[in-house]
Amino acid sequence: MAESDDPEQKPEAKMPDADARDRKRRKGTPDAAFDVWLRRGLHAMFDEVAQEPIPEELIRLIEADRRK
């Protein structure tokens, strides 16, 4: 019987190679570590500023713009 070109008949056609699987597994880890580092750094730099009250003049400007 002749060999078929149907991918269903060739299991290796459906499975990614080991290198591709390893790259997929490693990809999430550095991104997650970077996200944690960035989040902590941004909080350290800007939490105090974000907790300050909004200046009255800025609130007036925003409200005036909404009425336009």
XYZ file of N, CA, C and O in Angstrom:
272
model
N 0.848 -1.179 0.000
C 0.000 0.000 0.000
C 0.892 1.239 0.000
O 1.871 1.310 0.710
N 0.525 2.286 -0.759
C 1.319 3.512 -0.874
C 1.158 4.358 0.377
O 0.113 4.345 1.022
N 2.197 5.132 0.690
C 2.166 6.018 1.859
C 1.258 7.202 1.557
O 1.327 7.806 0.502
N 0.425 7.600 2.481
C -0.538 8.680 2.297
C 0.076 10.023 2.666
O 0.942 10.106 3.530
N -0.395 11.099 2.022
C 0.038 12.452 2.363
C -0.859 13.078 3.417
O -0.701 14.238 3.771
N -1.806 12.349 3.914
C -2.747 12.839 4.912
C -2.020 13.041 6.242
O -1.431 12.107 6.782
N -2.055 14.278 6.812
C -1.366 14.525 8.089
C -1.892 13.662 9.221
O -1.197 13.399 10.177
N -3.144 13.199 9.114
C -3.701 12.342 10.152
C -2.970 11.010 10.204
O -2.939 10.358 11.224
N -2.405 10.588 9.094
C -1.698 9.330 9.014
C -0.245 9.455 9.467
O 0.425 8.475 9.669
N 0.267 10.688 9.592
C 1.659 10.919 9.986
C 1.693 11.634 11.327
O 1.547 12.845 11.403
N 1.870 10.910 12.414
C 1.854 11.569 13.732
C 2.933 12.631 13.879
O 2.737 13.617 14.561
N 4.080 12.458 13.214
C 5.136 13.447 13.340
C 4.759 14.774 12.699
O 5.300 15.811 13.061
N 3.802 14.783 11.784
C 3.370 16.020 11.138
C 2.550 16.885 12.100
O 2.508 18.092 11.968
N 1.912 16.274 13.085
C 1.076 17.015 14.016
C 1.840 17.470 15.254
O 1.457 18.422 15.904
N 2.907 16.811 15.597
C 3.624 17.108 16.832
C 4.796 18.047 16.564
O 5.611 17.790 15.680
N 4.896 19.142 17.310
C 6.048 20.028 17.137
C 7.315 19.341 17.646
O 7.254 18.453 18.495
N 8.440 19.756 17.111
C 9.693 19.162 17.562
C 10.000 19.586 19.002
O 9.396 20.504 19.543
N 10.944 18.905 19.631
C 11.261 19.159 21.037
C 11.750 20.586 21.257
O 11.419 21.207 22.266
N 12.521 21.135 20.326
C 13.009 22.513 20.474
C 11.859 23.510 20.508
O 11.857 24.438 21.303
N 10.874 23.311 19.656
C 9.724 24.217 19.625
C 8.945 24.127 20.933
O 8.506 25.151 21.466
N 8.783 22.930 21.457
C 8.066 22.778 22.739
C 8.834 23.463 23.862
O 8.248 24.131 24.708
N 10.156 23.313 23.881
C 10.970 23.948 24.920
C 10.900 25.468 24.825
O 10.821 26.151 25.838
N 10.930 26.008 23.623
C 10.845 27.467 23.455
C 9.518 27.984 23.981
O 9.458 29.023 24.633
N 8.432 27.258 23.724
C 7.116 27.681 24.214
C 7.095 27.698 25.738
O 6.572 28.616 26.349
N 7.672 26.678 26.374
C 7.686 26.618 27.841
C 8.513 27.738 28.440
O 8.134 28.337 29.431
N 9.669 28.026 27.852
C 10.557 29.058 28.400
C 10.040 30.451 28.144
O 10.341 31.368 28.884
N 9.255 30.648 27.109
C 8.816 31.991 26.722
C 8.025 32.671 27.836
O 8.206 33.847 28.095
N 7.137 31.967 28.528
C 6.303 32.574 29.551
C 7.070 33.017 30.781
O 6.728 33.994 31.404
N 8.114 32.344 31.132
C 8.836 32.635 32.361
C 9.521 33.999 32.361
O 9.304 34.775 33.286
N 10.331 34.350 31.360
C 10.959 35.678 31.395
C 9.947 36.808 31.350
O 10.122 37.827 32.010
N 8.875 36.630 30.585
C 7.856 37.676 30.526
C 7.203 37.879 31.881
O 6.982 39.007 32.302
N 6.919 36.809 32.572
C 6.288 36.913 33.889
C 7.241 37.577 34.877
O 6.826 38.430 35.662
N 8.499 37.212 34.827
C 9.483 37.818 35.727
C 9.630 39.304 35.435
O 9.717 40.126 36.353
N 9.661 39.663 34.151
C 9.758 41.070 33.781
C 8.528 41.831 34.250
O 8.637 42.947 34.763
N 7.344 41.247 34.105
C 6.110 41.906 34.538
C 6.135 42.190 36.037
O 5.741 43.267 36.480
N 6.603 41.228 36.812
C 6.687 41.426 38.275
C 7.673 42.541 38.589
O 7.393 43.429 39.394
N 8.841 42.491 37.947
C 9.864 43.523 38.167
C 9.329 44.906 37.806
O 9.493 45.866 38.555
N 8.660 45.014 36.671
C 8.125 46.294 36.215
C 7.038 46.800 37.157
O 7.034 47.967 37.548
N 6.128 45.918 37.543
C 5.042 46.310 38.440
C 5.590 46.827 39.760
O 5.182 47.876 40.256
N 6.560 46.120 40.325
C 7.144 46.552 41.606
C 7.862 47.891 41.454
O 7.751 48.761 42.318
N 8.594 48.047 40.367
C 9.317 49.301 40.148
C 8.378 50.472 39.965
O 8.594 51.555 40.526
N 7.320 50.278 39.192
C 6.357 51.364 38.972
C 5.633 51.723 40.259
O 5.411 52.906 40.541
N 5.267 50.700 41.040
C 4.616 50.989 42.327
C 5.553 51.756 43.241
O 5.133 52.715 43.902
N 6.806 51.365 43.280
C 7.767 52.051 44.151
C 7.935 53.510 43.747
O 8.066 54.390 44.598
N 7.904 53.770 42.452
C 8.118 55.145 41.982
C 6.865 56.007 42.052
O 6.956 57.198 42.327
N 5.677 55.431 41.804
C 4.509 56.267 41.579
C 3.348 56.093 42.542
O 2.366 56.822 42.453
N 3.390 55.153 43.477
C 2.273 54.980 44.412
C 2.004 56.248 45.214
O 0.855 56.659 45.374
N 3.054 56.863 45.689
C 2.902 58.077 46.500
C 2.245 59.198 45.682
O 1.348 59.887 46.153
N 2.676 59.356 44.447
C 2.124 60.406 43.578
C 0.659 60.108 43.252
O -0.191 61.006 43.251
N 0.352 58.830 42.990
C -1.022 58.457 42.632
C -1.998 58.661 43.795
O -3.198 58.828 43.573
N -1.502 58.682 45.008
C -2.370 58.862 46.173
C -2.607 60.327 46.515
O -3.450 60.630 47.361
N -1.906 61.224 45.862
C -2.108 62.648 46.121
C -3.483 63.077 45.619
O -3.990 62.538 44.643
N -4.093 64.061 46.281
C -5.406 64.537 45.814
C -5.278 65.248 44.461
O -4.239 65.830 44.145
N -6.343 65.162 43.681
C -6.355 65.834 42.382
C -6.547 67.327 42.618
O -7.453 67.738 43.354
N -5.715 68.168 42.033
C -5.845 69.623 42.240
C -7.208 70.136 41.757
O -7.746 69.685 40.740
N -7.771 71.073 42.512
C -9.084 71.640 42.187
C -9.114 72.236 40.781
O -10.104 72.112 40.063
N -8.045 72.912 40.379
C -7.995 73.524 39.044
C -8.126 72.464 37.947
O -8.812 72.678 36.959
N -7.502 71.329 38.126
C -7.600 70.250 37.140
C -9.027 69.705 37.086
O -9.560 69.437 36.009
N -9.653 69.561 38.237
C -11.049 69.097 38.278
C -11.948 70.087 37.552
O -12.819 69.686 36.769
N -11.733 71.383 37.762
C -12.538 72.404 37.069
C -12.346 72.320 35.557
O -13.301 72.423 34.789
N -11.114 72.133 35.124
C -10.830 72.029 33.684
C -11.522 70.812 33.062
O -12.103 70.896 31.975
N -11.490 69.694 33.768
C -12.138 68.484 33.274
C -13.640 68.664 33.180
O -14.280 68.308 32.188
N -14.240 69.253 34.229
C -15.689 69.470 34.236
C -16.095 70.469 33.144
O -17.116 70.285 32.497
N -15.292 71.505 32.944
C -15.597 72.470 31.890
C -15.533 71.819 30.512
O -16.349 72.099 29.637
N -14.594 70.927 30.318
C -14.467 70.239 29.036
C -15.633 69.294 28.797
O -16.117 69.149 27.671
N -16.140 68.676 29.846
C -17.291 67.762 29.714
C -18.532 68.526 29.265
O -19.376 67.985 28.549
N -18.675 69.750 29.713
C -19.875 70.552 29.381
C -19.865 71.028 27.942
O -20.886 71.431 27.426
N -18.718 71.020 27.296
C -18.631 71.527 25.911
C -19.325 70.635 24.932
O -19.497 69.505 24.995
